mmCIF file of C-alpha atoms and ligand atoms in Angstrom:
data_model
loop_
_atom_site.group_PDB
_atom_site.id
_atom_site.type_symbol
_atom_site.label_atom_id
_atom_site.label_comp_id
_atom_site.label_asym_id
_atom_site.label_seq_id
_atom_site.Cartn_x
_atom_site.Cartn_y
_atom_site.Cartn_z
ATOM 1 C CA MET A 7 85.450 119.372 189.808
ATOM 2 C CA GLU A 8 85.937 121.512 192.905
ATOM 3 C CA LYS A 9 88.474 120.455 195.477
ATOM 4 C CA THR A 10 86.166 121.563 198.287
ATOM 5 C CA GLN A 11 83.442 119.228 197.038
ATOM 6 C CA LEU A 12 85.827 116.282 197.146
ATOM 7 C CA LEU A 13 87.034 117.206 200.635
ATOM 8 C CA GLU A 14 83.444 117.516 201.828
ATOM 9 C CA GLY A 15 82.676 114.110 200.343
ATOM 10 C CA PHE A 16 85.609 112.605 202.194
ATOM 11 C CA LYS A 17 84.583 114.176 205.481
ATOM 12 C CA LYS A 18 81.032 112.961 205.197
ATOM 13 C CA VAL A 19 82.138 109.388 204.667
ATOM 14 C CA PHE A 20 85.121 109.181 207.002
ATOM 15 C CA GLY A 21 83.989 111.654 209.678
ATOM 16 C CA ALA A 22 87.351 113.438 209.700
ATOM 17 C CA PRO A 23 89.109 115.746 207.240
ATOM 18 C CA GLY A 24 90.988 114.400 204.223
ATOM 19 C CA GLU A 25 94.652 115.282 203.964
ATOM 20 C CA ARG A 26 95.717 115.204 200.332
ATOM 21 C CA VAL A 27 94.022 115.271 196.948
ATOM 22 C CA PHE A 28 95.213 113.529 193.768
ATOM 23 C CA PHE A 29 94.082 113.366 190.162
ATOM 24 C CA SER A 30 94.664 110.771 187.473
ATOM 25 C CA PRO A 31 93.412 111.319 183.908
ATOM 26 C CA GLY A 32 91.727 108.973 181.460
ATOM 27 C CA ARG A 33 93.014 108.608 177.906
ATOM 28 C CA ILE A 34 92.084 108.512 174.278
ATOM 29 C CA ASN A 35 94.300 106.803 171.764
ATOM 30 C CA LEU A 36 94.534 108.946 168.624
ATOM 31 C CA ILE A 37 95.797 105.986 166.590
ATOM 32 C CA GLY A 38 97.829 102.800 167.103
ATOM 33 C CA GLU A 39 95.217 100.297 168.300
ATOM 34 C CA HIS A 40 96.095 96.757 169.331
ATOM 35 C CA THR A 41 99.715 97.431 168.492
ATOM 36 C CA ASP A 42 101.004 97.722 172.062
ATOM 37 C CA TYR A 43 101.278 93.976 172.712
ATOM 38 C CA ASN A 44 102.772 93.533 169.249
ATOM 39 C CA GLY A 45 105.841 95.667 169.875
ATOM 40 C CA GLY A 46 104.390 98.521 167.816
ATOM 41 C CA LYS A 47 103.706 102.214 168.270
ATOM 42 C CA VAL A 48 100.778 103.910 169.995
ATOM 43 C CA PHE A 49 99.805 107.578 169.994
ATOM 44 C CA PRO A 50 97.566 108.425 172.972
ATOM 45 C CA CYS A 51 96.898 111.549 174.987
ATOM 46 C CA ALA A 52 95.449 111.914 178.469
ATOM 47 C CA ILE A 53 92.140 113.702 178.961
ATOM 48 C CA THR A 54 90.646 115.810 181.731
ATOM 49 C CA MET A 55 87.988 113.193 182.453
ATOM 50 C CA GLY A 56 89.648 111.139 185.148
ATOM 51 C CA THR A 57 89.726 109.897 188.722
ATOM 52 C CA TYR A 58 90.086 111.982 191.867
ATOM 53 C CA ALA A 59 91.086 110.728 195.280
ATOM 54 C CA VAL A 60 91.168 112.317 198.706
ATOM 55 C CA VAL A 61 93.291 110.409 201.204
ATOM 56 C CA SER A 62 94.334 110.404 204.829
ATOM 57 C CA MET A 63 96.702 108.243 206.840
ATOM 58 C CA ARG A 64 95.296 105.604 209.201
ATOM 59 C CA ASP A 65 96.771 104.375 212.465
ATOM 60 C CA ASP A 66 96.297 100.710 211.598
ATOM 61 C CA GLN A 67 97.208 98.358 208.748
ATOM 62 C CA SER A 68 93.934 98.613 206.840
ATOM 63 C CA VAL A 69 92.904 100.380 203.672
ATOM 64 C CA TYR A 70 89.375 101.764 203.682
ATOM 65 C CA ALA A 71 88.054 102.892 200.325
ATOM 66 C CA TYR A 72 84.804 104.485 199.249
ATOM 67 C CA SER A 73 83.768 105.377 195.720
ATOM 68 C CA ALA A 74 81.260 108.145 195.214
ATOM 69 C CA ASN A 75 80.465 106.449 191.888
ATOM 70 C CA PHE A 76 79.371 103.232 193.596
ATOM 71 C CA PRO A 77 77.634 104.346 196.774
ATOM 72 C CA ASP A 78 75.780 101.027 196.899
ATOM 73 C CA ASP A 79 79.083 99.226 197.426
ATOM 74 C CA GLY A 80 79.496 101.240 200.623
ATOM 75 C CA MET A 81 82.833 101.258 202.398
ATOM 76 C CA LEU A 82 85.197 98.501 201.283
ATOM 77 C CA ASN A 83 88.338 97.523 203.124
ATOM 78 C CA PHE A 84 91.306 95.176 203.116
ATOM 79 C CA GLU A 85 94.382 94.509 205.214
ATOM 80 C CA LEU A 86 97.860 95.384 203.949
ATOM 81 C CA ALA A 87 99.211 92.013 205.028
ATOM 82 C CA ASP A 88 96.474 90.009 203.389
ATOM 83 C CA ILE A 89 95.959 91.016 199.780
ATOM 84 C CA GLU A 90 94.312 88.651 197.345
ATOM 85 C CA TYR A 91 92.125 89.065 194.299
ATOM 86 C CA ASN A 92 88.512 88.645 195.207
ATOM 87 C CA LYS A 93 85.694 89.196 192.762
ATOM 88 C CA THR A 94 83.376 90.494 195.447
ATOM 89 C CA ASP A 95 85.849 93.253 196.261
ATOM 90 C CA LYS A 96 84.914 94.856 192.921
ATOM 91 C CA TRP A 97 86.826 98.004 191.972
ATOM 92 C CA THR A 98 89.077 97.796 195.033
ATOM 93 C CA ASN A 99 90.923 94.957 193.246
ATOM 94 C CA TYR A 100 92.714 97.676 191.245
ATOM 95 C CA LEU A 101 93.856 99.257 194.500
ATOM 96 C CA LYS A 102 94.801 95.912 195.972
ATOM 97 C CA GLY A 103 97.048 95.010 193.042
ATOM 98 C CA MET A 104 98.976 98.246 193.403
ATOM 99 C CA PHE A 105 99.340 97.911 197.193
ATOM 100 C CA LEU A 106 100.490 94.328 196.761
ATOM 101 C CA TYR A 107 103.154 95.016 194.142
ATOM 102 C CA LEU A 108 104.486 98.147 195.831
ATOM 103 C CA GLN A 109 104.785 96.252 199.094
ATOM 104 C CA GLN A 110 106.577 93.422 197.301
ATOM 105 C CA LYS A 111 109.110 96.016 196.188
ATOM 106 C CA PHE A 112 109.400 98.148 199.340
ATOM 107 C CA GLY A 113 108.211 95.911 202.182
ATOM 108 C CA GLU A 114 105.021 96.243 204.178
ATOM 109 C CA LEU A 115 103.841 99.812 204.517
ATOM 110 C CA PRO A 116 103.838 101.292 208.048
ATOM 111 C CA ASN A 117 100.109 102.002 207.987
ATOM 112 C CA GLY A 118 97.033 101.969 205.785
ATOM 113 C CA LEU A 119 95.031 104.752 204.154
ATOM 114 C CA ASN A 120 91.525 106.103 203.926
ATOM 115 C CA MET A 121 90.645 106.746 200.288
ATOM 116 C CA TYR A 122 87.659 108.596 198.874
ATOM 117 C CA ILE A 123 87.429 108.099 195.112
ATOM 118 C CA TYR A 124 85.399 109.978 192.554
ATOM 119 C CA GLY A 125 85.700 109.350 188.825
ATOM 120 C CA THR A 126 84.378 111.301 185.858
ATOM 121 C CA ILE A 127 85.284 108.671 183.254
ATOM 122 C CA PRO A 128 82.271 106.575 182.291
ATOM 123 C CA ASN A 129 82.999 102.924 183.130
ATOM 124 C CA GLY A 130 83.419 100.441 180.318
ATOM 125 C CA ALA A 131 83.741 103.260 177.809
ATOM 126 C CA SER A 132 87.283 102.369 176.707
ATOM 127 C CA LEU A 133 88.679 105.584 178.172
ATOM 128 C CA SER A 134 90.857 103.684 180.677
ATOM 129 C CA SER A 135 89.021 104.201 183.930
ATOM 130 C CA SER A 136 90.855 101.184 185.355
ATOM 131 C CA ALA A 137 94.357 102.314 184.354
ATOM 132 C CA SER A 138 93.472 105.735 185.752
ATOM 133 C CA LEU A 139 92.631 104.155 189.110
ATOM 134 C CA GLU A 140 95.706 101.900 189.124
ATOM 135 C CA VAL A 141 98.217 104.647 188.422
ATOM 136 C CA LEU A 142 96.355 106.942 190.827
ATOM 137 C CA THR A 143 96.755 104.383 193.610
ATOM 138 C CA GLY A 144 100.446 103.924 192.832
ATOM 139 C CA VAL A 145 101.145 107.645 192.916
ATOM 140 C CA ILE A 146 99.193 108.040 196.167
ATOM 141 C CA ILE A 147 101.207 105.270 197.816
ATOM 142 C CA ARG A 148 104.491 106.731 196.582
ATOM 143 C CA GLU A 149 103.648 110.248 197.777
ATOM 144 C CA CYS A 150 102.159 109.264 201.129
ATOM 145 C CA PHE A 151 105.033 106.954 202.068
ATOM 146 C CA ASN A 152 107.879 108.783 200.299
ATOM 147 C CA LEU A 153 108.809 105.774 198.199
ATOM 148 C CA ASP A 154 111.629 106.218 195.747
ATOM 149 C CA ILE A 155 110.006 104.993 192.558
ATOM 150 C CA PRO A 156 109.827 106.731 189.185
ATOM 151 C CA GLN A 157 106.475 107.302 187.510
ATOM 152 C CA LEU A 158 107.358 104.860 184.736
ATOM 153 C CA ASP A 159 107.782 102.038 187.244
ATOM 154 C CA ILE A 160 104.358 102.829 188.717
ATOM 155 C CA VAL A 161 102.994 102.656 185.169
ATOM 156 C CA LYS A 162 104.553 99.195 184.781
ATOM 157 C CA LEU A 163 103.052 98.032 188.078
ATOM 158 C CA GLY A 164 99.680 99.268 186.812
ATOM 159 C CA MET A 165 100.080 96.973 183.820
ATOM 160 C CA LYS A 166 101.177 94.140 186.086
ATOM 161 C CA THR A 167 98.034 94.646 188.173
ATOM 162 C CA GLU A 168 95.947 94.383 185.024
ATOM 163 C CA ASN A 169 97.830 91.324 183.690
ATOM 164 C CA GLU A 170 98.550 89.306 186.810
ATOM 165 C CA PHE A 171 96.017 90.483 189.369
ATOM 166 C CA LEU A 172 93.009 90.986 187.092
ATOM 167 C CA GLY A 173 93.964 88.535 184.335
ATOM 168 C CA LEU A 174 93.644 90.807 181.296
ATOM 169 C CA ASN A 175 96.709 90.442 179.044
ATOM 170 C CA SER A 176 96.719 94.075 178.006
ATOM 171 C CA GLY A 177 99.725 96.038 176.828
ATOM 172 C CA ILE A 178 101.140 99.201 178.333
ATOM 173 C CA LEU A 179 99.143 101.747 176.342
ATOM 174 C CA ASP A 180 96.603 102.748 178.981
ATOM 175 C CA GLN A 181 98.801 103.002 182.058
ATOM 176 C CA PHE A 182 101.534 104.759 180.094
ATOM 177 C CA ALA A 183 99.138 107.317 178.663
ATOM 178 C CA VAL A 184 97.603 108.003 182.065
ATOM 179 C CA GLY A 185 100.894 108.206 183.945
ATOM 180 C CA MET A 186 103.280 109.891 181.520
ATOM 181 C CA ALA A 187 101.065 112.410 179.739
ATOM 182 C CA LYS A 188 101.733 116.061 179.195
ATOM 183 C CA LYS A 189 98.892 118.493 178.611
ATOM 184 C CA GLU A 190 98.455 119.542 174.968
ATOM 185 C CA HIS A 191 100.627 116.660 173.799
ATOM 186 C CA ALA A 192 100.181 113.115 172.575
ATOM 187 C CA MET A 193 102.855 110.496 173.208
ATOM 188 C CA LEU A 194 104.325 108.578 170.323
ATOM 189 C CA LEU A 195 105.401 105.534 172.292
ATOM 190 C CA ASP A 196 107.459 102.630 171.017
ATOM 191 C CA THR A 197 106.027 99.817 173.120
ATOM 192 C CA ASN A 198 109.030 97.659 172.375
ATOM 193 C CA THR A 199 111.673 99.981 173.856
ATOM 194 C CA LEU A 200 109.387 102.346 175.827
ATOM 195 C CA ASP A 201 111.143 105.264 174.110
ATOM 196 C CA TYR A 202 108.663 108.023 173.528
ATOM 197 C CA GLU A 203 108.245 111.461 172.164
ATOM 198 C CA GLN A 204 105.787 114.137 173.277
ATOM 199 C CA VAL A 205 104.190 115.556 170.149
ATOM 200 C CA PRO A 206 102.165 118.790 170.444
ATOM 201 C CA VAL A 207 98.503 118.255 169.624
ATOM 202 C CA GLU A 208 97.820 121.347 167.596
ATOM 203 C CA LEU A 209 94.521 121.225 165.802
ATOM 204 C CA PRO A 210 93.824 124.822 164.804
ATOM 205 C CA ASP A 211 90.081 125.507 164.683
ATOM 206 C CA HIS A 212 89.253 121.872 165.448
ATOM 207 C CA LYS A 213 88.182 119.830 168.444
ATOM 208 C CA ILE A 214 88.481 116.178 169.276
ATOM 209 C CA ILE A 215 84.997 114.878 170.004
ATOM 210 C CA ILE A 216 84.589 111.691 172.000
ATOM 211 C CA MET A 217 81.489 109.738 171.003
ATOM 212 C CA ASN A 218 80.379 107.196 173.577
ATOM 213 C CA SER A 219 78.307 104.360 172.095
ATOM 214 C CA MET A 220 77.064 103.516 175.627
ATOM 215 C CA THR A 221 77.556 99.884 174.647
ATOM 216 C CA ARG A 222 79.906 97.273 175.992
ATOM 217 C CA ARG A 223 79.806 93.687 174.834
ATOM 218 C CA GLU A 224 80.074 90.783 177.209
ATOM 219 C CA LEU A 225 83.257 88.702 176.916
ATOM 220 C CA VAL A 226 85.386 91.743 176.162
ATOM 221 C CA ASP A 227 88.300 90.360 178.163
ATOM 222 C CA SER A 228 88.261 86.903 176.601
ATOM 223 C CA GLU A 229 87.977 88.350 173.084
ATOM 224 C CA TYR A 230 90.860 90.697 173.879
ATOM 225 C CA ASN A 231 93.057 87.868 175.130
ATOM 226 C CA LEU A 232 92.109 85.845 172.051
ATOM 227 C CA ARG A 233 93.283 88.643 169.713
ATOM 228 C CA ARG A 234 96.588 88.664 171.486
ATOM 229 C CA GLU A 235 96.973 84.895 171.157
ATOM 230 C CA GLN A 236 96.131 85.080 167.465
ATOM 231 C CA CYS A 237 98.830 87.696 166.917
ATOM 232 C CA GLU A 238 101.342 85.554 168.792
ATOM 233 C CA GLU A 239 100.439 82.554 166.666
ATOM 234 C CA ALA A 240 100.698 84.579 163.442
ATOM 235 C CA LEU A 241 104.126 85.808 164.522
ATOM 236 C CA LYS A 242 105.256 82.255 165.257
ATOM 237 C CA GLN A 243 104.236 81.143 161.780
ATOM 238 C CA LEU A 244 106.003 84.127 160.208
ATOM 239 C CA GLN A 245 109.125 83.326 162.188
ATOM 240 C CA THR A 246 109.432 80.002 160.333
ATOM 241 C CA ASP A 247 110.222 82.142 157.315
ATOM 242 C CA ILE A 248 111.787 85.378 158.567
ATOM 243 C CA ASP A 249 113.802 86.298 161.630
ATOM 244 C CA VAL A 250 111.627 88.958 163.246
ATOM 245 C CA PRO A 251 111.077 89.723 166.944
ATOM 246 C CA SER A 252 107.542 91.161 166.734
ATOM 247 C CA LEU A 253 104.813 92.097 164.270
ATOM 248 C CA GLY A 254 105.522 95.725 165.079
ATOM 249 C CA SER A 255 109.036 95.474 163.700
ATOM 250 C CA LEU A 256 107.933 94.394 160.208
ATOM 251 C CA SER A 257 107.871 96.806 157.287
ATOM 252 C CA ALA A 258 105.024 96.543 154.789
ATOM 253 C CA GLU A 259 107.427 95.063 152.217
ATOM 254 C CA GLU A 260 108.676 92.386 154.613
ATOM 255 C CA PHE A 261 105.153 91.476 155.615
ATOM 256 C CA GLU A 262 103.961 91.210 152.030
ATOM 257 C CA ALA A 263 106.976 89.090 151.076
ATOM 258 C CA HIS A 264 106.503 86.603 153.914
ATOM 259 C CA LYS A 265 102.792 86.614 154.724
ATOM 260 C CA THR A 266 102.160 83.343 152.897
ATOM 261 C CA SER A 267 103.825 81.582 155.824
ATOM 262 C CA ILE A 268 100.737 82.431 157.886
ATOM 263 C CA GLN A 269 98.374 79.514 157.426
ATOM 264 C CA GLU A 270 94.874 80.598 158.449
ATOM 265 C CA ASP A 271 93.064 83.545 156.944
ATOM 266 C CA VAL A 272 91.933 84.877 160.312
ATOM 267 C CA LEU A 273 95.523 84.967 161.610
ATOM 268 C CA LEU A 274 96.657 86.658 158.433
ATOM 269 C CA ARG A 275 94.094 89.408 158.882
ATOM 270 C CA ARG A 276 95.022 89.933 162.548
ATOM 271 C CA ALA A 277 98.698 90.236 161.617
ATOM 272 C CA LYS A 278 97.942 92.531 158.704
ATOM 273 C CA HIS A 279 96.139 94.890 161.038
ATOM 274 C CA ALA A 280 98.990 94.897 163.548
ATOM 275 C CA VAL A 281 101.639 95.562 160.889
ATOM 276 C CA TYR A 282 99.798 98.271 158.976
ATOM 277 C CA GLU A 283 98.349 99.960 162.068
ATOM 278 C CA ASN A 284 101.875 100.380 163.315
ATOM 279 C CA ILE A 285 102.920 101.952 160.022
ATOM 280 C CA ARG A 286 99.871 104.232 160.085
ATOM 281 C CA THR A 287 100.749 105.355 163.598
ATOM 282 C CA ASN A 288 104.198 106.533 162.552
ATOM 283 C CA GLN A 289 102.710 108.267 159.540
ATOM 284 C CA ALA A 290 99.990 109.910 161.634
ATOM 285 C CA ALA A 291 102.481 111.299 164.150
ATOM 286 C CA ASN A 292 104.491 112.757 161.270
ATOM 287 C CA ALA A 293 101.339 114.231 159.767
ATOM 288 C CA LEU A 294 100.489 115.915 163.070
ATOM 289 C CA LYS A 295 104.018 117.292 163.372
ATOM 290 C CA THR A 296 103.737 118.867 159.949
ATOM 291 C CA SER A 297 100.144 120.063 160.561
ATOM 292 C CA ASP A 298 98.874 117.835 157.757
ATOM 293 C CA LEU A 299 95.468 117.248 159.286
ATOM 294 C CA LYS A 300 94.031 115.840 156.112
ATOM 295 C CA THR A 301 96.488 112.935 156.080
ATOM 296 C CA PHE A 302 96.024 112.477 159.808
ATOM 297 C CA GLY A 303 92.269 112.125 159.310
ATOM 298 C CA GLN A 304 92.630 109.655 156.449
ATOM 299 C CA LEU A 305 94.885 107.488 158.585
ATOM 300 C CA MET A 306 92.303 107.533 161.382
ATOM 301 C CA ASN A 307 89.660 106.389 158.917
ATOM 302 C CA GLU A 308 91.863 103.582 157.593
ATOM 303 C CA SER A 309 92.592 102.531 161.146
ATOM 304 C CA HIS A 310 88.888 102.135 161.830
ATOM 305 C CA ARG A 311 88.303 100.116 158.655
ATOM 306 C CA SER A 312 91.136 97.796 159.577
ATOM 307 C CA LEU A 313 89.803 97.357 163.134
ATOM 308 C CA LYS A 314 86.413 96.556 161.638
ATOM 309 C CA ASN A 315 87.351 94.257 158.764
ATOM 310 C CA ASP A 316 90.623 92.635 159.764
ATOM 311 C CA TYR A 317 90.828 92.836 163.530
ATOM 312 C CA GLU A 318 87.072 92.550 164.098
ATOM 313 C CA VAL A 319 86.876 94.462 167.340
ATOM 314 C CA THR A 320 84.215 96.969 166.323
ATOM 315 C CA VAL A 321 80.481 96.497 166.908
ATOM 316 C CA LYS A 322 77.509 97.883 165.027
ATOM 317 C CA GLU A 323 77.178 100.791 167.447
ATOM 318 C CA THR A 324 80.782 101.995 167.046
ATOM 319 C CA ASP A 325 80.700 101.373 163.286
ATOM 320 C CA LEU A 326 77.557 103.463 163.059
ATOM 321 C CA LEU A 327 79.011 106.346 165.083
ATOM 322 C CA VAL A 328 82.068 106.405 162.843
ATOM 323 C CA SER A 329 80.182 106.160 159.568
ATOM 324 C CA LEU A 330 77.752 108.881 160.684
ATOM 325 C CA ALA A 331 80.743 111.024 161.640
ATOM 326 C CA TRP A 332 82.296 110.471 158.199
ATOM 327 C CA GLU A 333 79.109 111.813 156.573
ATOM 328 C CA GLN A 334 79.156 115.124 158.429
ATOM 329 C CA SER A 335 80.768 118.258 157.077
ATOM 330 C CA GLY A 336 83.803 119.650 158.860
ATOM 331 C CA VAL A 337 85.068 116.216 159.897
ATOM 332 C CA ILE A 338 88.772 115.465 159.405
ATOM 333 C CA GLY A 339 88.576 111.806 160.463
ATOM 334 C CA ALA A 340 86.945 109.386 162.895
ATOM 335 C CA ARG A 341 87.678 105.995 164.425
ATOM 336 C CA MET A 342 86.977 103.832 167.430
ATOM 337 C CA THR A 343 89.447 104.255 170.299
ATOM 338 C CA GLY A 344 90.685 101.773 172.898
ATOM 339 C CA GLY A 345 90.195 98.025 173.000
ATOM 340 C CA GLY A 346 86.877 97.923 171.121
ATOM 341 C CA PHE A 347 83.761 95.736 171.491
ATOM 342 C CA GLY A 348 81.795 98.897 172.231
ATOM 343 C CA GLY A 349 82.998 101.930 174.126
ATOM 344 C CA CYS A 350 84.043 105.189 172.539
ATOM 345 C CA CYS A 351 84.987 106.579 169.159
ATOM 346 C CA ILE A 352 86.743 109.852 168.416
ATOM 347 C CA ALA A 353 86.297 112.381 165.623
ATOM 348 C CA ILE A 354 88.208 115.520 164.736
ATOM 349 C CA VAL A 355 85.655 118.181 163.943
ATOM 350 C CA GLU A 356 85.852 121.796 162.843
ATOM 351 C CA ASP A 357 84.972 124.169 165.711
ATOM 352 C CA ALA A 358 82.115 125.838 163.865
ATOM 353 C CA LYS A 359 80.516 122.481 163.061
ATOM 354 C CA VAL A 360 80.715 120.855 166.481
ATOM 355 C CA ASP A 361 77.140 121.564 167.580
ATOM 356 C CA THR A 362 75.606 120.415 164.300
ATOM 357 C CA PHE A 363 77.865 117.368 164.335
ATOM 358 C CA ILE A 364 76.732 116.302 167.788
ATOM 359 C CA GLY A 365 73.100 117.023 166.950
ATOM 360 C CA GLN A 366 73.139 115.065 163.692
ATOM 361 C CA VAL A 367 75.192 112.076 164.771
ATOM 362 C CA GLY A 368 73.308 111.882 168.067
ATOM 363 C CA LYS A 369 69.891 111.964 166.391
ATOM 364 C CA ARG A 370 70.673 109.373 163.721
ATOM 365 C CA PHE A 371 72.387 107.082 166.220
ATOM 366 C CA GLU A 372 69.386 107.110 168.509
ATOM 367 C CA GLN A 373 66.998 106.488 165.613
ATOM 368 C CA GLU A 374 68.917 103.430 164.466
ATOM 369 C CA ILE A 375 70.105 101.956 167.747
ATOM 370 C CA GLY A 376 67.285 102.879 170.078
ATOM 371 C CA HIS A 377 69.342 104.442 172.837
ATOM 372 C CA SER A 378 71.302 107.666 172.856
ATOM 373 C CA ALA A 379 75.039 108.171 172.530
ATOM 374 C CA GLU A 380 76.988 110.646 174.651
ATOM 375 C CA PHE A 381 79.413 113.237 173.342
ATOM 376 C CA TYR A 382 82.274 114.982 175.121
ATOM 377 C CA ILE A 383 84.758 117.543 173.873
ATOM 378 C CA ALA A 384 88.179 116.144 174.699
ATOM 379 C CA GLU A 385 90.645 118.329 176.549
ATOM 380 C CA THR A 386 94.151 117.035 177.066
ATOM 381 C CA ALA A 387 95.645 116.665 180.539
ATOM 382 C CA ASP A 388 98.865 115.995 182.442
ATOM 383 C CA GLY A 389 99.610 112.573 183.870
ATOM 384 C CA THR A 390 98.685 111.415 187.387
ATOM 385 C CA LYS A 391 99.825 113.731 190.194
ATOM 386 C CA GLU A 392 98.917 115.397 193.446
ATOM 387 C CA TRP A 393 96.433 118.169 192.959
ATOM 388 C CA ASP A 394 98.251 121.218 194.175
ATOM 389 C CA ALA A 395 96.033 123.858 192.572
HETATM 390 C C1 GLA B 10 93.028 98.170 175.712
HETATM 391 C C2 GLA B 10 94.300 97.659 176.361
HETATM 392 C C3 GLA B 10 95.532 98.330 175.759
HETATM 393 C C4 GLA B 10 95.519 98.265 174.240
HETATM 394 C C5 GLA B 10 94.159 98.690 173.692
HETATM 395 C C6 GLA B 10 94.052 98.489 172.207
HETATM 396 O O1 GLA B 10 92.836 99.507 176.022
HETATM 397 O O2 GLA B 10 94.269 97.870 177.748
HETATM 398 O O3 GLA B 10 96.710 97.762 176.288
HETATM 399 O O4 GLA B 10 95.868 96.995 173.785
HETATM 400 O O5 GLA B 10 93.100 97.999 174.317
HETATM 401 O O6 GLA B 10 94.932 99.313 171.536
#
């Protein structure tokens, strides 16, 4: 993306030059799925597909926002003093949440902003386009009004926007990955303490391929919230037998010794996923640190099986992409990434095999599903910041 293109876009829409340009990445989660609201580990990295914004200060108390991705929505606006969730305000609800919570912390802002947004993350693809926009908005507000707030607190407000403003009870994975990332690294984050470690993503002679199933099931949010409730219920039942603060703090031995206290089979399977996915995530980070790609790939594959069989958040399209990926030569491992119910999968593929991989998986997917998948080569990125290049 060229900066000049974004500035031209701004000028066309607002009739005056834009002042500052910002970028916020998307993310892939290498492993550690549905562990973040269970006090477990996640292992994401940010990617160069993301959200750009050009902004300028206004003289009044309004925010005017335009997305080049949704030209049919036209110019949307809201008042700083009057922020409420409103379905018809569409994507600007993400902005509104961030303005609301930052004003609750710092008082009403002296003036509003003009914002021109352009995103390169496909929507509904489980690459965190919404977290990207939330953290982007927070960083813009901080920088434009010189607010004294660390990036991690903006990340937390992004999660609050998602939980309280939008009503999705997600964990901190997405906003953290988007806000705290370092290029060429993945973050091994303990979602219980928020301690984290930047681990270099060194995959000699390999690429991470993102495979977009171009599918998103209805009811994603309610299914997501249901998974979280099921984990909470499973934990409660376990706690009648063992003193444990979260599923993520259980070892495999502890879980096996006490799992009979979980009454229903479905709850048992949800908990099993959460416990073992957390263990796999630690093991995978260690494997990457010691350049043991083979083990890393096997853990990715196990993660997918567990998400399919025990957590039941895969769909036929993502299962097909992953099983087709497993059949190809030069593939270290493959799994779905993000919340599930459609969206994207990732595969680690040998450089020399990438073209054949995309050709083969793409062809077979289209034959079986009837629409095509999209493929992107993932490049890692830094967290949300002003674009000073
Ligand atoms: C979504 C949520 C995250 C996380 C993942 C699953 O992306 O927003 O908080 O729970 O699903 O790992």
